[in-house]
Coordinates of C-alpha atoms in Angstrom, one line a residue:
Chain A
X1 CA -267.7 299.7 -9.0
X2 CA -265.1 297.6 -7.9
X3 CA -261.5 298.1 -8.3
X4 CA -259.9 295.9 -9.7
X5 CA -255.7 294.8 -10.6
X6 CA -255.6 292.1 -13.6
X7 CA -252.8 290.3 -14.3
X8 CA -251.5 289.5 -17.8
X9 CA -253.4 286.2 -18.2
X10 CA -257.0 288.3 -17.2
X11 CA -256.3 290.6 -20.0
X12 CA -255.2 288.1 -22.5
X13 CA -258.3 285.5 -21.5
X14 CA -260.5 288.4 -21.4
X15 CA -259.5 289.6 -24.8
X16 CA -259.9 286.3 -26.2
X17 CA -263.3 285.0 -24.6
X18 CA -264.0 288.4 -25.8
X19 CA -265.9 290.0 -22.7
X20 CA -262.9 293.0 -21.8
X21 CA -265.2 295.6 -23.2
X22 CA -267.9 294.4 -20.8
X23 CA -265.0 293.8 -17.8
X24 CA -263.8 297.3 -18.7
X25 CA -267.2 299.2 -18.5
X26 CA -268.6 297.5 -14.9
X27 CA -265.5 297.8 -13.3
X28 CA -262.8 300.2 -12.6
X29 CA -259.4 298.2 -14.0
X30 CA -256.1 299.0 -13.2
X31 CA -252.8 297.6 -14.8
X32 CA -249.5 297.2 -13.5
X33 CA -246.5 298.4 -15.8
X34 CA -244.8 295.5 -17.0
X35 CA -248.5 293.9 -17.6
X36 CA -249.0 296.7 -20.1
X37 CA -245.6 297.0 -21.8
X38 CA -244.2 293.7 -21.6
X39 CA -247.2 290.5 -21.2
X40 CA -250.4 291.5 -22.3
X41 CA -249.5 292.7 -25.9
X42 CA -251.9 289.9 -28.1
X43 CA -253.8 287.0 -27.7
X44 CA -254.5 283.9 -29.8
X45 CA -258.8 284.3 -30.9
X46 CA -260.7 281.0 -31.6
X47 CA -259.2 280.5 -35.0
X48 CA -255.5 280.6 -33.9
X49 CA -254.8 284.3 -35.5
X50 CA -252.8 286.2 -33.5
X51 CA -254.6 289.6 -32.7
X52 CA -252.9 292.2 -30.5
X53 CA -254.3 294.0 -27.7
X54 CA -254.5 298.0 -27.9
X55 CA -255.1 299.3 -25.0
X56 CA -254.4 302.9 -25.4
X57 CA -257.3 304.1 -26.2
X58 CA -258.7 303.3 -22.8
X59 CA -256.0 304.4 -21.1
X60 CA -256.4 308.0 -22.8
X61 CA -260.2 307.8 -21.8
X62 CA -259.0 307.0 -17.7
X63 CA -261.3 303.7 -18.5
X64 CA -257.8 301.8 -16.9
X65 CA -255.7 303.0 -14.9
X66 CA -252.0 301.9 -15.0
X67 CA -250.2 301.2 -11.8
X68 CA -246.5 300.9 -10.9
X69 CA -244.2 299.9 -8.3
X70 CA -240.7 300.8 -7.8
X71 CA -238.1 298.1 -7.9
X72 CA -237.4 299.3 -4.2
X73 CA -240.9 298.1 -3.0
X74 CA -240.6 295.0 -5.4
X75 CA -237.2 293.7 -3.8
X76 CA -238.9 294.8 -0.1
X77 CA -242.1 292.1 -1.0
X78 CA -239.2 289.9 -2.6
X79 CA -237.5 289.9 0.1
X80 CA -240.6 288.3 2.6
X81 CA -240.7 285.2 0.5
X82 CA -238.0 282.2 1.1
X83 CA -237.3 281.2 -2.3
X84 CA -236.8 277.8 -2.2
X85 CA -240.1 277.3 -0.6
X86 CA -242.3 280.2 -1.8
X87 CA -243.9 279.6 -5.2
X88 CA -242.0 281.1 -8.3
X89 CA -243.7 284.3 -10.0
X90 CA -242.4 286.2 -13.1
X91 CA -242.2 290.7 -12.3
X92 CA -245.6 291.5 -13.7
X93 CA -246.7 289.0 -10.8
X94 CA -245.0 290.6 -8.2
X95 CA -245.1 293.6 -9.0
X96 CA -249.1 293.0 -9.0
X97 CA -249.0 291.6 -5.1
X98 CA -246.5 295.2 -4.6
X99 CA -249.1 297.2 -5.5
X100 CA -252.1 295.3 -3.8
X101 CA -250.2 295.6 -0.5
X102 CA -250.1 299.1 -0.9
X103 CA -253.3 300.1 -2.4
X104 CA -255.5 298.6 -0.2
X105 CA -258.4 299.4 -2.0
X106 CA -257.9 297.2 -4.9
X107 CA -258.7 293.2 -5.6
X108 CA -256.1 291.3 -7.4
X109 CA -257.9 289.1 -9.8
X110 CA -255.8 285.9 -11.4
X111 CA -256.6 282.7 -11.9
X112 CA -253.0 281.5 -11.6
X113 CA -252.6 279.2 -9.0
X114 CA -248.8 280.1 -8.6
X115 CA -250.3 284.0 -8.0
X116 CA -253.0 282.4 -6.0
X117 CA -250.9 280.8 -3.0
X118 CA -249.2 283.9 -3.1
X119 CA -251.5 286.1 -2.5
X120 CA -252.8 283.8 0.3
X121 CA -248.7 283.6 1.5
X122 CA -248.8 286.9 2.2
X123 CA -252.2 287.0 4.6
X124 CA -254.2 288.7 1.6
X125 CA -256.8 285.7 0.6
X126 CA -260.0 288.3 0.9
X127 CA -257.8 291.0 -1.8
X128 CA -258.0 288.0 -4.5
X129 CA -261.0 287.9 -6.3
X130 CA -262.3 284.9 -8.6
X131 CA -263.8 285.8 -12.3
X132 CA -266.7 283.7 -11.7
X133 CA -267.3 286.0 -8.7
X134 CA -266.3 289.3 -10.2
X135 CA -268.6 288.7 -13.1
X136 CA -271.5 287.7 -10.8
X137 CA -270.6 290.8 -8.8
X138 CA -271.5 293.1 -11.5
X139 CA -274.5 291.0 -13.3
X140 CA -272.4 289.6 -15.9
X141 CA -272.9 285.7 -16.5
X142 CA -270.4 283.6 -18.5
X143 CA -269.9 279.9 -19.0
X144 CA -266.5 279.3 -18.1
X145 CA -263.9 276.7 -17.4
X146 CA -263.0 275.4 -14.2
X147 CA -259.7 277.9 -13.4
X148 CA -262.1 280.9 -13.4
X149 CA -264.4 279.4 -11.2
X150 CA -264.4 280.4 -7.3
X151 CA -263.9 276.9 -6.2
X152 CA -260.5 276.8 -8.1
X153 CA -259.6 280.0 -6.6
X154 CA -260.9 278.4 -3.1
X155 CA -258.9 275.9 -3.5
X156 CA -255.4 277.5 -4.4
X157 CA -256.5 280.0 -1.2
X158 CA -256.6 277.1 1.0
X159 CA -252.9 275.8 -0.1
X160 CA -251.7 279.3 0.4
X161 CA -253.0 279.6 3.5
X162 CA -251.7 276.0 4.6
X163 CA -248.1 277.0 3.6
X164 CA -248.2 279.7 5.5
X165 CA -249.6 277.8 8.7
X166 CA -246.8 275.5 8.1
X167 CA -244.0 278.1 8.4
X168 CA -243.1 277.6 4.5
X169 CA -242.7 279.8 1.9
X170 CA -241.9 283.4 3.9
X171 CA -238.6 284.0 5.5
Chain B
X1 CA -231.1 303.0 0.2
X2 CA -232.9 304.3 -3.5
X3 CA -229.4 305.3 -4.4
X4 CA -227.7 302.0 -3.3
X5 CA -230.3 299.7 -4.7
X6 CA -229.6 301.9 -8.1
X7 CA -226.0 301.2 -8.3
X8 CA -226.3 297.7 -7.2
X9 CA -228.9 297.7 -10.4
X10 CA -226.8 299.2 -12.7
X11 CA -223.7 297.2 -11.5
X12 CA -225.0 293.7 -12.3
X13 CA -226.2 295.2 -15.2
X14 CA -223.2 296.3 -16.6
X15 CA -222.1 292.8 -15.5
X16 CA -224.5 291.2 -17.1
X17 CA -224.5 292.8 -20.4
X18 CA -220.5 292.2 -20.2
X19 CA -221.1 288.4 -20.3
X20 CA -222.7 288.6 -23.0
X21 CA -220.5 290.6 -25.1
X22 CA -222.9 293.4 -26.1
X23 CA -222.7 297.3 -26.5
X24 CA -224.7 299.6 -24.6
X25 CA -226.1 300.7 -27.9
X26 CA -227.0 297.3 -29.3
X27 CA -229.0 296.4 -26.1
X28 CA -230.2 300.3 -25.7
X29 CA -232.1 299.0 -29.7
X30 CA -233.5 296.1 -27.8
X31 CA -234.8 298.0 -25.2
X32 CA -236.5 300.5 -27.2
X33 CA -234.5 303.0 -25.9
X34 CA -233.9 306.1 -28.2
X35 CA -230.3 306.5 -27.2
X36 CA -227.7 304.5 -25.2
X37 CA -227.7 306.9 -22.8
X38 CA -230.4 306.2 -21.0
X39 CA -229.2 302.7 -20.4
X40 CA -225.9 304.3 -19.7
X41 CA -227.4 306.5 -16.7
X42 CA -229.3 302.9 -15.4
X43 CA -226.1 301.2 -15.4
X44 CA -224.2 304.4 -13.6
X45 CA -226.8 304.4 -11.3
X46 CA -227.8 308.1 -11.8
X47 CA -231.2 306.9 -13.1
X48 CA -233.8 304.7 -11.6
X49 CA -234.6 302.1 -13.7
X50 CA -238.6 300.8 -14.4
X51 CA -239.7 297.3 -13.3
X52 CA -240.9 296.6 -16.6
X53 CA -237.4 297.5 -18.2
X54 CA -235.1 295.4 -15.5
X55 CA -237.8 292.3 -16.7
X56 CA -236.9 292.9 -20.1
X57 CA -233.0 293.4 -19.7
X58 CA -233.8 290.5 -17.3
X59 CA -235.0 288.7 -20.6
X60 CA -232.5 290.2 -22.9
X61 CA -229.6 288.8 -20.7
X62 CA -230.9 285.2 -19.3
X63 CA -230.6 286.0 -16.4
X64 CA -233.5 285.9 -13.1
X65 CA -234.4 289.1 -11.6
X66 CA -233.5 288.1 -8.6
X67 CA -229.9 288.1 -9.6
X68 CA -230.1 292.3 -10.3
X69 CA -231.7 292.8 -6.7
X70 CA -229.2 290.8 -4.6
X71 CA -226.4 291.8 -2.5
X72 CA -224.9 288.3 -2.5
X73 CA -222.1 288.1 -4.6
X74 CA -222.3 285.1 -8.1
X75 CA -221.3 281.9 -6.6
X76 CA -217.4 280.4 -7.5
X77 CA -217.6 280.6 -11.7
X78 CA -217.5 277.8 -13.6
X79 CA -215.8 277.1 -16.7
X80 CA -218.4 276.5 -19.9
X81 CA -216.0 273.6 -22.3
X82 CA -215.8 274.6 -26.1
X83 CA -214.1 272.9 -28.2
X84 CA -212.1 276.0 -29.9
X85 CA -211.6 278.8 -27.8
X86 CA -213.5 281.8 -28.8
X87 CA -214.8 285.0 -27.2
X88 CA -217.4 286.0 -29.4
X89 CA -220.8 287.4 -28.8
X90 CA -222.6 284.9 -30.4
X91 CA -220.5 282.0 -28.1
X92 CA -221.1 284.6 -25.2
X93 CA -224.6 284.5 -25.5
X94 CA -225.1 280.6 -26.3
X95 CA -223.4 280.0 -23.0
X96 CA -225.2 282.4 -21.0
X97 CA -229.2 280.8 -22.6
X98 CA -227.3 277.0 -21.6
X99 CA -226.1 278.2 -18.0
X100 CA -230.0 279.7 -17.6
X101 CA -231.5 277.0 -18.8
X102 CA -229.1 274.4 -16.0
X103 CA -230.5 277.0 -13.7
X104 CA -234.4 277.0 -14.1
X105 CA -233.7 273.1 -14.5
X106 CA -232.2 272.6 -11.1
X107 CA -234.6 275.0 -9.4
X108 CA -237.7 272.8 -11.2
X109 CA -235.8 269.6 -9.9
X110 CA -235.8 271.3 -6.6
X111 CA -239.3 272.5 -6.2
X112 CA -240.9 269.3 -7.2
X113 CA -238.2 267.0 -5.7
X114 CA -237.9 265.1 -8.3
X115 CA -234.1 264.5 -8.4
X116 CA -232.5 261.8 -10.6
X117 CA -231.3 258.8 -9.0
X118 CA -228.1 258.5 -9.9
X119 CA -225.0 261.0 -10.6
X120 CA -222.0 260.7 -12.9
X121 CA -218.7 259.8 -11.8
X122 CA -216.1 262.1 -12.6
X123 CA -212.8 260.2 -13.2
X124 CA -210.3 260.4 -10.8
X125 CA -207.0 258.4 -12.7
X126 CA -204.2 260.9 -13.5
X127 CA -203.3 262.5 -17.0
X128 CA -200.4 259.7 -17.6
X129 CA -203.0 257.0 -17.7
X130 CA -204.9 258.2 -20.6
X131 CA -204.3 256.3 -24.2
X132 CA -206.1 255.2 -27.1
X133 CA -206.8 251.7 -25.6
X134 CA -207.4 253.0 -21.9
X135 CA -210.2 255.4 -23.4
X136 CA -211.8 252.2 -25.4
X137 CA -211.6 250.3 -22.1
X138 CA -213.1 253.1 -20.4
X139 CA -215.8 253.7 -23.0
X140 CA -216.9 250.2 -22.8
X141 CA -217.5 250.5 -19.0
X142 CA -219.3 253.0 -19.6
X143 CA -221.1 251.7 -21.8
X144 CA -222.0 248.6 -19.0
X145 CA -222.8 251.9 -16.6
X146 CA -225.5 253.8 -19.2
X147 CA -227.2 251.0 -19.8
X148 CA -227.6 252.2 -23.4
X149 CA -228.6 248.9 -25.3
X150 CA -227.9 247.5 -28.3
X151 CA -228.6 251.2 -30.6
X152 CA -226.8 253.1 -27.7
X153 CA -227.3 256.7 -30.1
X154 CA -231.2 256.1 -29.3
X155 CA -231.2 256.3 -25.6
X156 CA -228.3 258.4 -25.1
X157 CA -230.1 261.5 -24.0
X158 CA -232.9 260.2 -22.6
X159 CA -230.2 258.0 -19.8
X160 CA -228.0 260.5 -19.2
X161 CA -231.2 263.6 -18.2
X162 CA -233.4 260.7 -16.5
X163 CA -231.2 258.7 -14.8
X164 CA -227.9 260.4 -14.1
X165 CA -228.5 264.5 -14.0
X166 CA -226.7 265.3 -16.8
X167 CA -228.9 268.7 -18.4
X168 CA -228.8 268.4 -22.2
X169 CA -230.0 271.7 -24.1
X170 CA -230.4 271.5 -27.6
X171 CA -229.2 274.6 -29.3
X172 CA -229.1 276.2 -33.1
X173 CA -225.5 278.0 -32.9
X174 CA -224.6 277.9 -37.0
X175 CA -221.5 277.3 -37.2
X176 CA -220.7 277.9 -34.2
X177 CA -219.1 274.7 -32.4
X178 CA -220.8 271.3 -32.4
X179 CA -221.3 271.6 -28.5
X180 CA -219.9 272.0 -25.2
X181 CA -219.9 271.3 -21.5
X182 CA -220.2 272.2 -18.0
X183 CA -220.2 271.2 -14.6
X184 CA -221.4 274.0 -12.6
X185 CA -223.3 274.2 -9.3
X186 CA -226.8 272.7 -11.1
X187 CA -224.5 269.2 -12.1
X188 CA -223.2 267.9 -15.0
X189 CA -224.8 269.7 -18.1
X190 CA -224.1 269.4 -22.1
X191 CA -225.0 271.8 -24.9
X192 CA -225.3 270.5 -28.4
X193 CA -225.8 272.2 -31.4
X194 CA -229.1 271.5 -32.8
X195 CA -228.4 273.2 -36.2
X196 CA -226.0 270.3 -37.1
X197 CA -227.4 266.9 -39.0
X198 CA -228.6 264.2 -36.3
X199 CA -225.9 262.0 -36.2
X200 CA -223.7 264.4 -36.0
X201 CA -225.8 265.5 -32.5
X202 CA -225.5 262.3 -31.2
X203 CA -221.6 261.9 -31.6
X204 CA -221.5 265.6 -30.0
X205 CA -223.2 264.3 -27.1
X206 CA -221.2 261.4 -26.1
X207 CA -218.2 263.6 -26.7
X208 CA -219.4 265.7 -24.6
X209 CA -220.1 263.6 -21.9
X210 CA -216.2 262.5 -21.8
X211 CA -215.2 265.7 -21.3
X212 CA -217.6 265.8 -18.2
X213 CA -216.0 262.6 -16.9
X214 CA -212.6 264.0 -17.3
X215 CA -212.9 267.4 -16.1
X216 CA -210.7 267.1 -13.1
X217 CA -208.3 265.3 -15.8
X218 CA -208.0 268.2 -18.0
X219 CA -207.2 271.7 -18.4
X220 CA -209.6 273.8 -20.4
X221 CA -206.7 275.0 -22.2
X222 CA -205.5 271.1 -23.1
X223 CA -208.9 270.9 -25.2
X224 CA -208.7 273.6 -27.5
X225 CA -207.3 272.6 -30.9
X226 CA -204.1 274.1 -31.9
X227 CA -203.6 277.6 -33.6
X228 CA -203.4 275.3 -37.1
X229 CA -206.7 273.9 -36.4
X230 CA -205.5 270.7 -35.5
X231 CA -207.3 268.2 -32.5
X232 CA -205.8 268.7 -29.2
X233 CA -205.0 264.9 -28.1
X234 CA -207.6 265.3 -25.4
X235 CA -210.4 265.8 -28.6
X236 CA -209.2 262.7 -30.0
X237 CA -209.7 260.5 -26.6
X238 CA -212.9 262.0 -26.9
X239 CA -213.9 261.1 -30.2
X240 CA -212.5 257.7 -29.6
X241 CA -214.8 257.3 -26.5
X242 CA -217.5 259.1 -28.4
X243 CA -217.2 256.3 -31.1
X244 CA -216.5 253.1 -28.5
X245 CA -219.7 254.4 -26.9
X246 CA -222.2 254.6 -29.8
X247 CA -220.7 251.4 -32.0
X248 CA -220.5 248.6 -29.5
X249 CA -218.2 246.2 -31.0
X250 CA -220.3 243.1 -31.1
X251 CA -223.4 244.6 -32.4
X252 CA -221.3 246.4 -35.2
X253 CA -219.8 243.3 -36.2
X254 CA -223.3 241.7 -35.9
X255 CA -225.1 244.0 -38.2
X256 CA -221.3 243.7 -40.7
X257 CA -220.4 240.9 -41.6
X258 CA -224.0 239.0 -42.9
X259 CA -223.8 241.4 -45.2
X260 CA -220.4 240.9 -46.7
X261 CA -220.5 239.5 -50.5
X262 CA -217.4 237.8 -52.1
X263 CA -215.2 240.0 -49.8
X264 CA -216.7 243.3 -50.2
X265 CA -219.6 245.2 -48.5
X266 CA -221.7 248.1 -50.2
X267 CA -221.2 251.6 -49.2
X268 CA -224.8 251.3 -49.5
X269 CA -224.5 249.0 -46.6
X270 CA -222.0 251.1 -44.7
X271 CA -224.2 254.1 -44.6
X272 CA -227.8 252.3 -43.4
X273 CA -225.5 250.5 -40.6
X274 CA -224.3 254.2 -39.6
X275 CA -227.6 255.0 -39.6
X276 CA -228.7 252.1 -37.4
X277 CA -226.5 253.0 -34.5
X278 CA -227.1 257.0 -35.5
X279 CA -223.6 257.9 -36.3
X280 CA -221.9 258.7 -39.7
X281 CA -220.7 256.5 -42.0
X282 CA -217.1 258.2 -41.3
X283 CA -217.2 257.1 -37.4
X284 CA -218.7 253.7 -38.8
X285 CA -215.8 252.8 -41.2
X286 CA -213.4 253.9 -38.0
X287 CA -215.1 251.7 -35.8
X288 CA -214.2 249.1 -38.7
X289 CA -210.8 250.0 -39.1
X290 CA -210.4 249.2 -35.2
X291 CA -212.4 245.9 -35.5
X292 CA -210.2 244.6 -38.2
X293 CA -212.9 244.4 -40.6
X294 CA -211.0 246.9 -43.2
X295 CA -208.0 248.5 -43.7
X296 CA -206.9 251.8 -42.6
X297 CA -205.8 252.9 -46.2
X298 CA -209.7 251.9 -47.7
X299 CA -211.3 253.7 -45.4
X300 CA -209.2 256.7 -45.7
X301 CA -209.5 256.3 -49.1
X302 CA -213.3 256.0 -48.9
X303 CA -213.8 259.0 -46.4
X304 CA -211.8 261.5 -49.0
X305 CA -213.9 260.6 -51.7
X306 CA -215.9 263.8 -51.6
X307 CA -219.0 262.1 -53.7
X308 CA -219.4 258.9 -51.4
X309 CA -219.3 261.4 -48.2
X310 CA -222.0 263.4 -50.0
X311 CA -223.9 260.4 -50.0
X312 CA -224.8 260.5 -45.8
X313 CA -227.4 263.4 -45.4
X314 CA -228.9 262.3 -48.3
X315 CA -230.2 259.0 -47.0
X316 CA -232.9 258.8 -44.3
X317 CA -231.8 255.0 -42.5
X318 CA -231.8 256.6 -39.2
X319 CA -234.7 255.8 -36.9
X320 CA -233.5 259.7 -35.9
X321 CA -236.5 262.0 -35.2
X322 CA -235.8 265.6 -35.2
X323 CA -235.9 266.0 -31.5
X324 CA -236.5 269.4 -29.3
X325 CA -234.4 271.7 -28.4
X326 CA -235.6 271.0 -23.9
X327 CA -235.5 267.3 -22.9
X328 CA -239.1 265.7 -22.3
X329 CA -238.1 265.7 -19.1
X330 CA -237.5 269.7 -18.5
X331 CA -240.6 270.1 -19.8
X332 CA -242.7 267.2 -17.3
X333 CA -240.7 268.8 -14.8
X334 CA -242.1 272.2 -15.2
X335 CA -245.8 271.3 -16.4
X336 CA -245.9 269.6 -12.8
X337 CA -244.3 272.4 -11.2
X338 CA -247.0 275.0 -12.8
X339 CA -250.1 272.3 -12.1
X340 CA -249.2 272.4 -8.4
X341 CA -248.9 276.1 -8.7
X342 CA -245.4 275.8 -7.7
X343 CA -244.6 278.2 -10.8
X344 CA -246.9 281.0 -12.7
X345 CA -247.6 280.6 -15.7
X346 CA -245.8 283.1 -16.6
X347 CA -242.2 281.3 -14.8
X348 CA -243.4 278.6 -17.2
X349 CA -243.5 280.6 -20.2
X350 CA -240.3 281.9 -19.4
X351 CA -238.7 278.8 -18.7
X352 CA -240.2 277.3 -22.4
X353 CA -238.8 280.7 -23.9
X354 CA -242.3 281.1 -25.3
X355 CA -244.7 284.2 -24.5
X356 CA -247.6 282.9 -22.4
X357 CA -250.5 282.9 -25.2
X358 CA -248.3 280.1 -26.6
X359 CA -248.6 277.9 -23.5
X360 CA -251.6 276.1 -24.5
X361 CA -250.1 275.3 -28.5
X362 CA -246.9 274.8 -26.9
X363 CA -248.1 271.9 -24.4
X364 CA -250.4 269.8 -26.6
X365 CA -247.4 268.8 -28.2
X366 CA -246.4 267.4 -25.3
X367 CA -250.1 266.0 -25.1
X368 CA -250.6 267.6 -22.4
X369 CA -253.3 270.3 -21.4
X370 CA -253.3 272.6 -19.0
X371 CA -256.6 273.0 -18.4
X372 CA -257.1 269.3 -17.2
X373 CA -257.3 268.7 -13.2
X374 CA -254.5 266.7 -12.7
X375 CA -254.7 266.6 -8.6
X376 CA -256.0 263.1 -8.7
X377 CA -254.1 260.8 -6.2
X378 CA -253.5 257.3 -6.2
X379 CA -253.3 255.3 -3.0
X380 CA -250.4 253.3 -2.7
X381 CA -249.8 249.9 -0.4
X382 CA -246.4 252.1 0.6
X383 CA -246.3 254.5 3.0

């Protein structure tokens, strides 16, 4: 099973292509704090009704596991990126990449690019995991857009990575 | 180093939640909190306080997070310009959502390097040069600068974000104030209030933007009206530039006198001129009492007459669309900055004040979609 750390647009996309129970039951998911109780509350299904997302039933049943960082160890990864260079992420984010660093067991799955180059920024490309991949991983096949797909993720690697060949974006 | 990160934490807390003239127990209800000591022992420093809860105070008090984690002291404050002075809340908090949104806007215009060409000129004559005819004169150059064309109301905005810096936020603040200013380490930046009738939002912008030119002119305290309620003289050289600027003379005088019958014009004909040039029909029959084209006493006459006045809202001449509360460009500026990954989505959705399941409804208002691979490059014949 692989272990996996969504960020809030995972849960809300997976919620609304609806495949989370799927996600949920082939993988082992874990959620960062402010993901939980501040970004991830609803979604927007196919009609435009806004439905929210309870996810306290699986928490009860240990089907996700929520994570947390301190704000100490958040300031201490805030404090490797130069911010007039580095891209900008809101707390769930970085508290997201906190945790990664420190669980090394875990793959950060996002598909924002922003997240992207920052994971790649901070020398952890092969911790980031596409859906496209993820799903393939554990036999599930979806049609989806482009921003799920491994190229895209590829792609936002590669900037990462140039960035931080180029000196930019870490103090 | 736990213990001094927590009262550094609860210190700009405390700060923060001071700006913005709220008790711990009204922002403890925000927070979910069952009682306001909890947020009490966060801002003592006694307790540590949850990621999740600093992003929502970070939320509740416009302010980034970065500003809660960092040793460096605010830089220099800068004085926010209201027309009356006032310490309320409510003003507390509009000027804390307008100095956030200067803020993300300069960091946007910094990531993507896309600066405006041009900046304002703050005026550098002395107090004892100012008078009614000095202001027209200066109004008029002005005018020359902006570029603004013949319907100057129109392009306003749009002139002073694109091609001069000047941040315009669009605000509903009741009753609140019409608007105010600043020119803090972001530029030159105005805040209208969006719960007032167009024209009236246009007026406060180019009344505004005197106050911006003259800010090393004036005092804050010269501006504020008097304890009777009366316009402080500085508030009328800025209505007077405000009017110069949005009623050119020869295009008012243009659009007047063809339609002058047997001596007289229709205040029928007074009000879809004001809404031409996107002004009211009060700052119109001024502009005509300067030109010469009526007397003083008719117009002041006319503007008392509580039924004609009643007339303006009513009438829908002005080409006026009801416009948003961030400037097209804000919003270009930040879709490029989250399409080159530059910002998360979720810095985007903060920045929009929207939550992020509202980006995509939010953006094809703007025609734009998120999901569309904008990467393409064009070569150019310049390198």
């Amino acid at each position: 099973m692989n272990s996996l750390l969504v960020d809030a647009n995972v849960v809300i996309d997976a919620h609304r292509l609806g495949f989370w129970q799927q996600f949920v039951a082939k993988n082992q998911i874990h959620i960062a704090s402010t993901v939980l109780k501040l970004e991830a509350l609803f979604y927007f299904d196919s009609e435009n009704n806004k439905r929210s997302i309870n996810l306290s039933h699986e928490l009860s049943k240990h089907k996700l596991v929520k994570v947390r960082a301190t704000v100490s160890e958040i300031k201490d990864l805030w404090n490797k990126f130069d911010l007039a260079f580095a891209p900008l992420l809101d707390l769930g984010e970085v508290e997201c990449l906190t945790i990664l660093e420190r669980q090394k067991d875990l793959k950060f799955y996002t598909s924002d690019k922003a997240a992207i180059k920052a994971l790649a920024l901070l020398g952890l490309p092969d911790r980031g995991i596409s859906l496209q991949r993820a799903l393939k991983e554990r036999g599930l096949q979806k049609n989806l857009s482009d921003k799920y797909s491994d190229k895209f993720f590829k792609r936002y690697v590669k900037q990462g990575q140039q960035m931080r060949i180029m000196g930019q974006g870490l103090k | 180093m736990e213990k001094s990160l927590n009262a550094l934490i609860g210190k700009r807390l405390k700060e923060a939640r001071k700006c913005m003239g709220l008790t711990l127990g009204e922002v403890a209800e925000k927070m979910g909190f069952a009682s306001y000591q909890t947020l009490g022992s966060i801002e003592s420093g006694k307790r540590e306080i949850k990621a999740w809860e600093l992003a929502k105070l970070a939320r509740i008090y416009y302010r980034d997070v970065s500003y809660f984690l960092s040793e460096e002291q605010e830089t220099k404050s800068f004085p926010v310009l209201w027309r009356t002075k006032s310490s309320s809340p409510e003003v507390k908090s509009y000027e804390r959502k307008f100095v956030r949104f200067c803020e993300n806007y300069a960091c946007m215009e910094e990531l993507s390097g896309l600066k405006p060409p041009e900046s304002l000129d703050r005026f550098k004559y002395s107090k004892a040069d100012f008078s009614f005819s000095f202001v027209k004169k200066l109004a008029g150059r002005y005018s020359a600068i902006l570029q603004l064309g013949r319907r100057p109301a129109c392009s306003l905005a749009r002139v002073l974000g694109e091609t001069f810096a000047v941040k315009v936020l669009r605000l509903q603040m009741g009753t609140e104030g019409s608007g105010a200013s600043t020119w803090g380490p972001f530029g030159p930046a105005i805040l209208v209030n969006a719960d007032e009738v167009p024209w009236r939002q246009n007026f406060s912008l180019a009344h505004e933007l005197f106050h911006l030119l003259t800010v090393d002119v004036f005092k804050t305290e010269e501006i504020y009206r008097s304890s009777t309620g009366e316009k402080s003289k500085v508030e009328q050289f800025a209505d007077s530039f405000a009017s110069t600027l949005l009623l050119p003379r020869d295009e008012v005088r243009q659009e007047f006198e063809p339609r002058i019958r047997k001596g007289k014009i229709s205040y029928l004909d007074c009000v879809e001129i004001a809404g031409k040039f996107g002004v009211s029909t009060q700052a119109l029959l001024w502009s005509l009492v300067d030109l010469k084209l009526v007397n003083r006493e008719e117009a002041r006459r006319v503007i008392a007459d509580p039924e004609l006045r009643s007339l303006d809202p009513r009438l829908p001449f002005s080409d006026f669309t009801q416009v948003s509360k961030f400037p097209d460009r804000y919003v270009a500026i930040a879709f490029r900055c989250m399409q080159l990954g530059q910002i998360s989505r979720g810095k985007f959705a903060e920045f929009m004040e929207i939550d992020r399941q509202e980006i995509p409804g939010f953006l094809s208002r703007y025609g734009l979609d998120e999901d569309k691979d904008y990467s393409f490059e064009l070569p150019t014949r310049r390198r």
